[in-house]
Short mmCIF file of C-alpha atoms in Angstrom, two decimals:
data_model
loop_
_atom_site.label_atom_id
_atom_site.label_comp_id
_atom_site.label_asym_id
_atom_site.label_seq_id
_atom_site.Cartn_x
_atom_site.Cartn_y
_atom_site.Cartn_z
CA MET A 1067 -5.03 83.76 61.15
CA SER A 1068 -3.18 85.18 64.13
CA GLU A 1069 -0.35 87.65 63.92
CA ALA A 1070 2.01 85.09 65.37
CA LEU A 1071 1.87 83.19 62.08
CA ALA A 1072 2.38 86.31 59.99
CA ARG A 1073 5.42 86.50 57.75
CA ILE A 1074 5.33 90.29 57.89
CA ALA A 1075 3.60 92.25 60.64
CA VAL A 1076 3.62 96.06 60.55
CA ARG A 1077 2.27 97.85 63.62
CA GLY A 1078 1.74 101.59 64.18
CA LEU A 1079 4.37 102.53 61.62
CA TRP A 1080 5.25 106.21 61.25
CA VAL A 1081 7.82 107.23 58.63
CA GLY A 1082 8.69 110.65 57.28
CA PHE A 1083 11.30 112.95 55.82
CA GLY A 1084 12.42 116.09 57.61
CA SER A 1085 9.40 117.06 59.66
CA LYS A 1086 6.86 115.77 57.11
CA PRO A 1087 5.22 112.41 57.86
CA VAL A 1088 4.62 110.12 54.86
CA LEU A 1089 3.21 107.04 56.62
CA ARG A 1090 0.98 107.84 59.60
CA GLY A 1091 0.41 104.77 61.69
CA ILE A 1092 0.29 101.82 59.27
CA ASP A 1093 -0.97 98.43 60.43
CA LEU A 1094 -0.55 95.59 57.97
CA VAL A 1095 -0.20 91.82 58.19
CA LEU A 1096 1.02 89.53 55.45
CA HIS A 1097 0.40 85.83 55.88
CA GLU A 1098 2.32 82.85 54.57
CA GLY A 1099 1.63 82.15 50.90
CA GLU A 1100 -0.59 85.13 50.17
CA SER A 1101 -0.15 87.92 47.68
CA LEU A 1102 -1.03 91.36 49.04
CA VAL A 1103 -1.09 94.39 46.76
CA VAL A 1104 -1.03 97.89 48.24
CA ILE A 1105 -2.75 100.39 45.95
CA GLY A 1106 -2.80 104.16 46.17
CA ALA A 1107 -2.11 107.34 44.23
CA SER A 1108 1.41 108.38 43.23
CA GLY A 1109 3.17 109.90 46.21
CA ALA A 1110 0.94 108.12 48.74
CA GLY A 1111 4.01 106.49 50.31
CA LYS A 1112 3.77 103.01 48.81
CA SER A 1113 7.48 102.74 47.96
CA VAL A 1114 8.39 104.17 51.35
CA LEU A 1115 6.45 101.32 52.96
CA LEU A 1116 8.39 98.64 51.05
CA LYS A 1117 11.73 100.33 51.74
CA THR A 1118 10.97 100.66 55.44
CA ILE A 1119 10.18 96.95 55.68
CA LEU A 1120 13.53 96.25 53.99
CA GLY A 1121 15.26 98.56 56.48
CA LEU A 1122 16.40 100.96 53.75
CA ILE A 1123 14.50 103.83 55.39
CA GLU A 1124 14.50 104.39 59.15
CA ALA A 1125 11.04 104.56 60.75
CA TRP A 1126 10.06 107.30 63.21
CA GLU A 1127 8.16 104.86 65.38
CA GLY A 1128 6.25 101.60 65.28
CA SER A 1129 7.27 98.06 64.55
CA VAL A 1130 8.02 95.95 61.48
CA ARG A 1131 8.57 92.25 62.03
CA VAL A 1132 9.60 89.85 59.30
CA ASP A 1133 9.34 86.24 60.50
CA GLY A 1134 9.47 87.64 64.00
CA ILE A 1135 12.66 89.66 63.45
CA GLU A 1136 12.25 93.34 64.31
CA VAL A 1137 13.50 95.66 61.58
CA VAL A 1138 12.93 99.10 63.16
CA GLY A 1139 16.09 100.17 64.97
CA ALA A 1140 17.72 96.81 64.18
CA SER A 1141 21.45 96.16 63.85
CA SER A 1142 22.89 95.73 60.36
CA ALA A 1143 23.21 91.99 61.02
CA ALA A 1144 19.50 91.67 61.80
CA ARG A 1145 18.65 93.70 58.72
CA GLU A 1146 20.79 91.45 56.57
CA GLN A 1147 18.98 88.45 58.05
CA VAL A 1148 15.67 89.99 56.94
CA ARG A 1149 16.92 91.03 53.50
CA GLU A 1150 18.16 87.54 52.83
CA LYS A 1151 14.56 86.33 53.03
CA ILE A 1152 13.27 88.93 50.58
CA GLY A 1153 13.75 89.33 46.82
CA MET A 1154 12.79 92.71 45.42
CA LEU A 1155 11.88 93.84 41.93
CA PHE A 1156 12.45 97.60 41.80
CA GLN A 1157 10.25 99.96 39.82
CA GLY A 1158 12.81 100.72 37.11
CA ALA A 1159 14.43 97.28 37.67
CA ALA A 1160 17.48 99.06 39.22
CA LEU A 1161 19.95 96.90 37.33
CA PHE A 1162 23.63 97.76 37.80
CA ASP A 1163 24.68 99.60 34.64
CA SER A 1164 28.33 98.61 34.91
CA LEU A 1165 27.69 94.86 35.01
CA PRO A 1166 26.47 92.50 32.28
CA VAL A 1167 23.04 90.92 32.69
CA TRP A 1168 24.26 87.59 34.06
CA GLU A 1169 26.34 89.24 36.78
CA ASN A 1170 23.34 91.36 37.72
CA VAL A 1171 21.21 88.24 38.15
CA VAL A 1172 23.59 86.42 40.50
CA PHE A 1173 24.93 89.53 42.28
CA GLY A 1174 23.23 88.70 45.59
CA LEU A 1175 24.25 85.04 45.48
CA LEU A 1176 27.89 85.98 44.92
CA ALA A 1177 27.79 88.72 47.57
CA ARG A 1178 26.38 86.28 50.13
CA GLY A 1179 28.95 83.66 49.16
CA ARG A 1180 26.24 81.16 48.27
CA LEU A 1181 27.74 80.58 44.86
CA ALA A 1182 31.27 80.21 43.56
CA ARG A 1183 32.18 82.45 40.62
CA GLY A 1184 32.65 79.38 38.44
CA GLU A 1185 29.06 78.19 38.84
CA ALA A 1186 27.59 81.69 38.72
CA ARG A 1187 26.99 81.88 34.99
CA GLU A 1188 25.08 78.61 34.91
CA ALA A 1189 22.86 79.75 37.78
CA ALA A 1190 22.24 83.07 36.03
CA LEU A 1191 21.22 81.35 32.80
CA ALA A 1192 18.79 79.14 34.73
CA ALA A 1193 17.18 82.17 36.41
CA LEU A 1194 16.97 84.01 33.08
CA ALA A 1195 15.29 80.98 31.49
CA GLU A 1196 12.65 81.07 34.22
CA VAL A 1197 11.61 84.57 33.17
CA GLY A 1198 11.64 83.63 29.50
CA LEU A 1199 14.98 85.11 28.52
CA GLY A 1200 17.52 83.18 26.46
CA GLY A 1201 21.28 82.97 26.92
CA GLU A 1202 21.85 85.61 24.24
CA VAL A 1203 21.01 88.44 26.67
CA ALA A 1204 23.39 87.17 29.36
CA ASP A 1205 26.39 89.15 28.14
CA ARG A 1206 24.52 92.30 27.22
CA TYR A 1207 24.52 95.38 29.44
CA PRO A 1208 21.29 96.78 30.97
CA ALA A 1209 21.45 99.87 28.74
CA GLU A 1210 21.09 97.62 25.68
CA LEU A 1211 17.79 96.11 26.87
CA SER A 1212 14.21 97.28 26.37
CA GLY A 1213 12.09 98.26 29.40
CA GLY A 1214 10.25 94.94 29.38
CA MET A 1215 13.47 92.93 29.22
CA ARG A 1216 14.97 94.97 32.04
CA LYS A 1217 11.97 94.14 34.22
CA ARG A 1218 12.40 90.46 33.41
CA VAL A 1219 16.09 90.61 34.33
CA GLY A 1220 15.10 92.42 37.53
CA LEU A 1221 12.63 89.64 38.25
CA ALA A 1222 15.29 87.00 37.53
CA ARG A 1223 17.58 88.78 40.01
CA ALA A 1224 14.80 88.89 42.62
CA ILE A 1225 14.09 85.15 42.37
CA ALA A 1226 17.66 83.92 41.72
CA ALA A 1227 18.28 83.22 45.40
CA ASP A 1228 14.84 81.59 45.75
CA PRO A 1229 13.71 83.94 48.53
CA GLU A 1230 10.69 83.13 50.68
CA ILE A 1231 9.16 86.58 50.27
CA LEU A 1232 8.96 88.68 47.12
CA PHE A 1233 8.44 92.46 46.84
CA PHE A 1234 7.28 94.04 43.61
CA ASP A 1235 7.40 97.83 43.25
CA GLU A 1236 5.13 98.91 40.38
CA PRO A 1237 6.01 95.81 38.36
CA THR A 1238 4.14 96.92 35.22
CA SER A 1239 4.78 100.68 35.18
CA GLY A 1240 6.12 101.94 31.88
CA LEU A 1241 5.20 98.79 29.96
CA ASP A 1242 2.68 98.36 27.15
CA PRO A 1243 -0.40 96.22 28.03
CA ILE A 1244 0.98 93.06 26.40
CA ARG A 1245 4.37 93.22 28.11
CA ALA A 1246 2.63 94.21 31.34
CA ASP A 1247 0.43 91.14 31.15
CA ALA A 1248 3.45 88.94 30.49
CA ILE A 1249 5.11 90.30 33.65
CA ASN A 1250 1.88 89.76 35.62
CA GLN A 1251 1.79 86.14 34.49
CA LEU A 1252 5.42 85.65 35.45
CA ILE A 1253 4.75 87.11 38.89
CA ARG A 1254 1.69 84.91 39.35
CA ARG A 1255 3.59 81.85 38.28
CA THR A 1256 6.51 82.65 40.54
CA VAL A 1257 4.41 83.43 43.60
CA ARG A 1258 1.77 80.72 43.22
CA GLY A 1259 4.02 78.13 41.57
CA ARG A 1260 6.64 78.34 44.28
CA GLY A 1261 4.19 79.00 47.09
CA ARG A 1262 5.90 82.26 47.95
CA THR A 1263 4.56 85.22 49.92
CA ALA A 1264 4.37 88.45 47.94
CA LEU A 1265 3.92 92.12 48.76
CA SER A 1266 3.42 94.40 45.75
CA ILE A 1267 2.56 98.01 45.21
CA SER A 1268 0.79 99.16 42.11
CA HIS A 1269 -1.66 101.61 40.64
CA ASP A 1270 -2.25 99.50 37.55
CA MET A 1271 -5.65 97.94 38.27
CA ALA A 1272 -5.29 95.25 35.58
CA SER A 1273 -2.14 94.11 37.32
CA VAL A 1274 -3.80 94.22 40.75
CA ARG A 1275 -6.70 92.02 39.60
CA LYS A 1276 -4.21 89.54 38.19
CA ILE A 1277 -1.68 89.19 40.98
CA ALA A 1278 -3.52 90.02 44.22
CA ASP A 1279 -5.21 87.73 46.75
CA ARG A 1280 -5.78 90.67 49.05
CA VAL A 1281 -5.72 94.42 48.48
CA ALA A 1282 -4.99 97.33 50.83
CA MET A 1283 -5.46 100.96 49.89
CA LEU A 1284 -3.04 103.60 51.13
CA TYR A 1285 -4.30 107.17 51.28
CA GLU A 1286 -2.65 110.12 52.98
CA GLY A 1287 -0.31 107.82 54.85
CA ARG A 1288 -2.98 105.48 56.25
CA ILE A 1289 -4.50 102.17 55.18
CA ILE A 1290 -8.12 103.19 54.54
CA TRP A 1291 -9.44 99.86 53.22
CA GLU A 1292 -8.29 96.27 53.20
CA GLY A 1293 -9.98 93.17 51.82
CA PRO A 1294 -9.93 90.27 49.37
CA VAL A 1295 -9.44 91.24 45.73
CA GLU A 1296 -12.96 90.02 44.81
CA ARG A 1297 -14.46 92.61 47.13
CA MET A 1298 -12.38 95.48 45.78
CA GLU A 1299 -14.86 96.34 43.02
CA HIS A 1300 -17.71 96.66 45.55
CA SER A 1301 -15.88 97.81 48.63
CA GLY A 1302 -18.46 100.43 49.58
CA ASN A 1303 -15.55 102.78 50.30
CA PRO A 1304 -15.85 105.90 48.11
CA TYR A 1305 -12.06 106.37 47.96
CA VAL A 1306 -11.45 102.80 46.81
CA ASP A 1307 -14.33 103.05 44.33
CA GLN A 1308 -12.93 106.19 42.81
CA PHE A 1309 -9.42 104.75 42.57
CA VAL A 1310 -10.41 101.32 41.26
CA HIS A 1311 -12.65 102.78 38.58
CA GLY A 1312 -10.26 105.60 37.76
CA ARG A 1313 -12.70 108.51 38.08
CA ALA A 1314 -11.54 112.12 38.19
CA GLU A 1315 -14.55 113.03 40.36
CA GLY A 1316 -14.82 111.74 43.88
CA PRO A 1317 -13.59 112.38 47.40
CA MET A 1318 -9.94 112.46 46.31
CA THR A 1319 -10.27 115.14 43.61
CA ALA A 1320 -9.60 118.15 45.76
CA SER A 1321 -6.60 116.83 47.61
CA VAL A 1322 -5.04 115.35 44.45
CA ALA A 1323 -5.37 118.71 42.67
CA GLY A 1324 -4.09 120.43 45.80
CA ALA A 1325 -1.04 118.16 45.93
CA GLY A 1326 -0.22 119.19 42.37
CA MET B 454 15.54 137.68 58.38
CA ASN B 455 18.15 140.36 59.11
CA GLY B 456 21.63 140.22 57.65
CA LEU B 457 23.33 139.06 60.82
CA ALA B 458 20.92 136.16 61.29
CA ARG B 459 21.45 135.15 57.68
CA ILE B 460 25.23 135.07 58.13
CA GLY B 461 24.72 133.00 61.29
CA ARG B 462 22.47 130.53 59.49
CA LEU B 463 24.91 130.19 56.59
CA THR B 464 27.79 129.58 58.99
CA LEU B 465 25.82 126.93 60.88
CA ASP B 466 24.77 125.24 57.61
CA LEU B 467 28.36 125.24 56.39
CA ALA B 468 29.62 123.73 59.64
CA GLN B 469 26.90 121.06 59.61
CA GLU B 470 27.55 120.13 55.98
CA SER B 471 31.33 119.98 56.51
CA GLY B 472 30.84 117.69 59.48
CA ALA B 473 28.48 115.45 57.52
CA VAL B 474 30.94 115.18 54.60
CA LEU B 475 33.86 114.37 56.89
CA LEU B 476 31.89 111.76 58.85
CA PHE B 477 30.76 110.17 55.57
CA GLY B 478 34.38 109.88 54.41
CA LEU B 479 35.67 108.49 57.71
CA GLU B 480 32.79 106.00 57.91
CA ALA B 481 33.51 104.80 54.35
CA LEU B 482 37.23 104.39 55.14
CA ALA B 483 36.57 102.60 58.43
CA ARG B 484 34.04 100.19 56.92
CA GLY B 485 36.08 99.69 53.74
CA LEU B 486 39.22 98.77 55.69
CA ARG B 487 37.30 96.07 57.57
CA GLY B 488 36.39 94.41 54.26
CA PRO B 489 35.05 92.62 52.30
CA TYR B 490 37.21 94.14 49.57
CA TYR B 491 36.24 94.61 45.96
CA PRO B 492 39.52 94.51 43.98
CA ARG B 493 37.73 94.67 40.63
CA GLN B 494 36.06 97.92 41.68
CA ILE B 495 39.37 99.40 42.86
CA LEU B 496 41.06 98.39 39.60
CA ARG B 497 38.30 99.98 37.56
CA GLN B 498 38.65 103.20 39.50
CA LEU B 499 42.45 103.20 39.19
CA LEU B 500 42.00 103.05 35.44
CA GLU B 501 39.27 105.67 35.41
CA ILE B 502 40.97 108.16 37.73
CA GLY B 503 44.64 107.52 36.97
CA TYR B 504 45.07 106.32 33.43
CA PHE B 505 42.30 108.31 31.76
CA SER B 506 43.33 111.54 33.52
CA LEU B 507 46.89 111.32 32.15
CA PRO B 508 46.27 113.25 28.90
CA VAL B 509 44.52 116.20 30.50
CA VAL B 510 46.97 116.43 33.42
CA GLY B 511 49.97 115.98 31.08
CA LEU B 512 48.79 118.69 28.70
CA THR B 513 48.12 121.11 31.54
CA ALA B 514 51.58 120.48 33.03
CA LEU B 515 53.33 120.85 29.67
CA PHE B 516 51.87 124.26 28.91
CA THR B 517 52.25 125.45 32.48
CA GLY B 518 55.97 124.57 32.39
CA MET B 519 56.37 126.34 29.05
CA VAL B 520 54.57 129.48 30.19
CA LEU B 521 56.53 129.53 33.46
CA ALA B 522 59.83 129.55 31.57
CA LEU B 523 58.65 132.23 29.19
CA GLN B 524 57.17 134.52 31.84
CA SER B 525 60.08 134.23 34.26
CA TYR B 526 62.46 134.99 31.39
CA VAL B 527 60.59 138.25 30.69
CA GLY B 528 60.85 139.29 34.33
CA PHE B 529 64.27 137.92 35.28
CA SER B 530 66.14 139.13 32.20
CA ARG B 531 65.47 142.69 33.38
CA PHE B 532 68.03 142.18 36.13
CA GLU B 533 70.22 139.58 34.47
CA ALA B 534 68.97 136.65 36.53
CA GLN B 535 67.96 134.25 33.74
CA GLU B 536 70.00 131.40 35.33
CA ALA B 537 67.29 131.15 37.97
CA ILE B 538 64.69 130.02 35.41
CA PRO B 539 65.28 126.22 35.69
CA SER B 540 64.94 126.42 39.47
CA ILE B 541 61.85 128.60 39.24
CA VAL B 542 60.21 126.11 36.91
CA VAL B 543 61.03 122.98 38.89
CA LEU B 544 60.24 124.44 42.31
CA SER B 545 56.94 125.96 41.17
CA MET B 546 55.91 122.74 39.53
CA THR B 547 56.80 120.31 42.33
CA ARG B 548 55.74 122.40 45.30
CA GLU B 549 52.69 124.12 43.98
CA LEU B 550 51.46 123.99 40.42
CA GLY B 551 51.79 120.23 39.87
CA PRO B 552 49.51 119.22 42.74
CA VAL B 553 47.09 122.16 42.46
CA LEU B 554 46.60 122.01 38.70
CA ALA B 555 46.38 118.21 38.65
CA GLY B 556 43.93 118.45 41.58
CA LEU B 557 41.71 120.96 39.80
CA MET B 558 41.78 119.02 36.53
CA VAL B 559 40.93 115.73 38.23
CA ALA B 560 38.23 117.48 40.29
CA GLY B 561 36.60 118.64 37.06
CA ARG B 562 36.95 115.35 35.26
CA VAL B 563 36.60 112.69 37.93
CA GLY B 564 34.70 114.51 40.68
CA ALA B 565 31.86 115.34 38.31
CA ALA B 566 31.81 111.82 36.85
CA MET B 567 31.68 110.22 40.32
CA ALA B 568 28.85 112.46 41.46
CA ALA B 569 26.91 111.82 38.25
CA GLU B 570 27.44 108.04 38.38
CA LEU B 571 26.54 107.63 42.05
CA GLY B 572 23.73 110.17 41.69
CA THR B 573 22.22 108.19 38.83
CA MET B 574 22.59 105.02 40.87
CA ARG B 575 20.79 106.74 43.74
CA VAL B 576 17.83 108.06 41.72
CA THR B 577 17.41 104.79 39.78
CA GLU B 578 17.42 102.85 43.10
CA GLN B 579 20.61 100.94 42.26
CA ILE B 580 22.08 101.92 45.64
CA ASP B 581 18.96 100.55 47.38
CA ALA B 582 19.27 97.40 45.26
CA LEU B 583 22.88 96.95 46.40
CA GLU B 584 21.76 97.03 50.03
CA THR B 585 19.02 94.47 49.46
CA LEU B 586 21.64 92.22 47.82
CA ALA B 587 23.87 92.10 50.90
CA THR B 588 26.35 94.67 49.62
CA ASP B 589 27.27 97.77 51.59
CA PRO B 590 27.36 100.72 49.14
CA LEU B 591 30.01 102.47 51.24
CA ARG B 592 32.31 99.45 50.87
CA TYR B 593 31.41 98.65 47.26
CA LEU B 594 31.12 102.14 45.74
CA VAL B 595 32.73 104.75 47.98
CA PHE B 596 35.80 103.02 49.47
CA PRO B 597 37.27 101.93 46.08
CA ARG B 598 36.91 105.47 44.76
CA LEU B 599 38.57 107.02 47.82
CA VAL B 600 41.46 104.54 47.73
CA ALA B 601 41.98 104.80 43.97
CA ALA B 602 41.98 108.61 44.04
CA MET B 603 44.47 108.66 46.93
CA LEU B 604 46.78 106.32 45.02
CA CYS B 605 46.40 107.96 41.62
CA LEU B 606 46.74 111.64 42.41
CA PRO B 607 50.35 111.41 43.71
CA LEU B 608 51.34 109.37 40.64
CA LEU B 609 49.65 111.88 38.34
CA VAL B 610 51.47 114.71 40.10
CA LEU B 611 54.80 112.93 39.68
CA VAL B 612 54.12 112.70 35.95
CA ALA B 613 52.97 116.34 35.89
CA ASP B 614 56.22 117.42 37.60
CA VAL B 615 58.35 115.70 34.97
CA ILE B 616 56.28 116.97 32.03
CA GLY B 617 56.23 120.50 33.49
CA VAL B 618 60.03 120.53 33.68
CA LEU B 619 60.12 119.21 30.13
CA GLY B 620 57.88 122.10 29.01
CA GLY B 621 60.24 124.61 30.63
CA TYR B 622 63.20 122.82 29.05
CA LEU B 623 61.68 122.99 25.56
CA VAL B 624 61.03 126.71 25.75
CA ALA B 625 64.35 127.51 27.43
CA VAL B 626 66.47 125.46 25.04
CA TYR B 627 64.70 125.97 21.73
CA LYS B 628 63.45 129.52 22.17
CA LEU B 629 65.52 131.29 24.80
CA GLY B 630 68.90 129.83 23.83
CA PHE B 631 69.80 127.88 27.02
CA GLY B 632 72.15 124.90 26.77
CA GLY B 633 70.29 121.63 27.32
CA VAL B 634 72.73 120.06 29.79
CA GLU B 635 73.18 123.33 31.65
CA TYR B 636 69.39 123.66 32.02
CA LEU B 637 69.00 120.17 33.46
CA ASN B 638 71.96 120.64 35.83
CA ARG B 639 70.49 123.85 37.14
CA THR B 640 67.09 122.19 37.49
CA LEU B 641 68.56 119.57 39.82
CA ASP B 642 70.99 121.89 41.64
CA PHE B 643 68.53 123.46 44.05
CA LEU B 644 65.88 120.75 44.10
CA GLU B 645 65.44 118.93 47.42
CA ALA B 646 63.57 115.74 48.11
CA GLY B 647 61.24 117.69 50.40
CA ASP B 648 60.01 119.80 47.47
CA VAL B 649 58.78 116.75 45.62
CA VAL B 650 57.51 114.89 48.68
CA SER B 651 55.47 117.83 49.92
CA GLY B 652 53.76 118.00 46.53
CA LEU B 653 52.96 114.30 46.68
CA VAL B 654 51.49 114.61 50.18
CA LYS B 655 49.32 117.46 48.92
CA ALA B 656 48.22 115.26 46.03
CA LEU B 657 47.23 112.45 48.42
CA VAL B 658 45.05 114.83 50.42
CA PHE B 659 43.55 116.36 47.25
CA GLY B 660 42.76 112.87 45.92
CA PHE B 661 40.85 112.04 49.08
CA LEU B 662 38.93 115.33 49.00
CA ILE B 663 38.00 115.08 45.31
CA ALA B 664 36.68 111.52 45.61
CA LEU B 665 34.97 112.37 48.90
CA MET B 666 33.07 115.31 47.40
CA GLY B 667 32.12 113.33 44.28
CA CYS B 668 30.88 110.37 46.30
CA TYR B 669 29.12 112.41 48.99
CA GLN B 670 27.21 114.57 46.53
CA GLY B 671 26.26 111.61 44.33
CA TYR B 672 25.30 109.39 47.26
CA HIS B 673 22.98 112.03 48.72
CA CYS B 674 21.55 113.11 45.38
CA LEU B 675 17.81 113.83 45.24
CA GLY B 676 15.30 114.33 42.50
CA GLY B 677 15.88 112.94 39.02
CA ALA B 678 18.08 114.24 36.22
CA GLU B 679 18.12 117.76 37.62
CA GLY B 680 19.36 116.46 40.97
CA VAL B 681 22.17 114.54 39.28
CA GLY B 682 23.30 117.66 37.42
CA ALA B 683 23.22 119.71 40.61
CA ALA B 684 25.19 117.01 42.46
CA ALA B 685 27.90 117.04 39.76
CA THR B 686 28.18 120.84 39.95
CA ARG B 687 28.34 120.83 43.75
CA ALA B 688 31.01 118.13 43.65
CA VAL B 689 33.27 120.05 41.28
CA VAL B 690 32.82 123.42 42.98
CA GLY B 691 33.20 121.93 46.46
CA ALA B 692 36.27 119.89 45.53
CA SER B 693 37.95 122.84 43.78
CA ILE B 694 37.44 125.13 46.77
CA LEU B 695 38.69 122.43 49.14
CA VAL B 696 41.77 121.81 46.97
CA LEU B 697 42.69 125.52 47.03
CA THR B 698 41.96 125.90 50.74
CA MET B 699 43.84 122.78 51.79
CA ASP B 700 46.71 123.79 49.49
CA TYR B 701 47.23 126.90 51.59
CA VAL B 702 46.86 125.02 54.88
CA LEU B 703 49.35 122.33 53.83
CA THR B 704 51.80 124.92 52.47
CA GLU B 705 51.68 126.64 55.87
CA LEU B 706 52.44 123.35 57.55
CA PHE B 707 55.33 122.42 55.25
CA PHE B 708 57.05 125.71 54.59
CA ALA B 709 56.13 128.24 57.24
CA ARG B 710 58.75 126.93 59.65
#
């Protein structure tokens, strides 16, 4: 498929903090209706990639286009146009502590004026039901929820506005295998069921196998391998092999130990 | 690095940081004034900063007024000038101690809380989440805190002034043998509107500085729980130093003529 049809096209992207580069020339294309998972060790810059696409972090150079709209160096209006297309589930869910669950879920809809306050509660309950949560959690505060429930609420918030693109940042981190699998199923259902495009980052291989169509591996700020999920197990790339099979020995040992 | 270079570096860092803080505050005010407004957030902050600070500010003012009366009695009775005590108490409170002590108390209570709350929101990605949900954190989080602090501090100082005078009154009347009516008359005799107003202007500036330091440190917080703690400390220390420094600058402006 050509880049012209891409929903997200990242070209030559350099991002860093201070004088230290984190992403060193990333090229990545995400097509309509596919689910791409970026894998890589902790600190490889996976979250930085998602946040740069959302325009939360300013890139040093390169280009990020979402549906043809350039994000790098864009005005706040253009960024808002891009963010309106994307729903994001943050790693720790990032729910607003001071608001009850239902207000968290419809926060974006209210902020964008797409919903009147009167109808907001109904809409929130509908979104919560989609992620398997009943009305009884609607009036609770995030601090009163378990980790798994918080992730579900975060997912409800990400899909409440029915965005065309979904971002998932470590969707299963900190969850036990059963809750993690439940979240994976929800993500699969949401992405496939609604025909949405999804970009996730993860180092949980069970989750990757479940939610990915395509996988890209990020190492030392570069994409070192990219391919369909079926080929991930036999990529022929020693870095990917080591990561996918979770071995302490391999080409990455030294630098991982060195990075502390 | 030799000593001179170190002093130079520190000075440059200080200048850069001060500029960054000021720009942050002005940007938040400019964006906040353009709207959209978040009245519920402002109301919450008014309650948090104003109402919940009343006990600590009131208590501080009460004891300060009492001590002022007692101490000035010790000194002034040596040359038979006890009648000056009501004026000493009211002028010290309105011009100086009301705004400074209320400022320091609120800096400790509210500045730290703001830095910790915004810092936690930063490290748990809630501030990023706000941006992805079409909400400008400067308008939603920072502007309401700046406005509420600028409204609340003058009101708190007004209350502190009254309670401070009451403290002086209690000690003077019930311990030092002053007549109640005489004390109040003398309190009002030499008091001018300018004394009170200058204190309120100071309070407005202190309110802005306290909220600004709390928000700036929290907003730019890095690195987990430790970072949040460090942000809270920096906010309180920074705000306290700014309150004392600006107090001198404003006093120069008001009274040096």
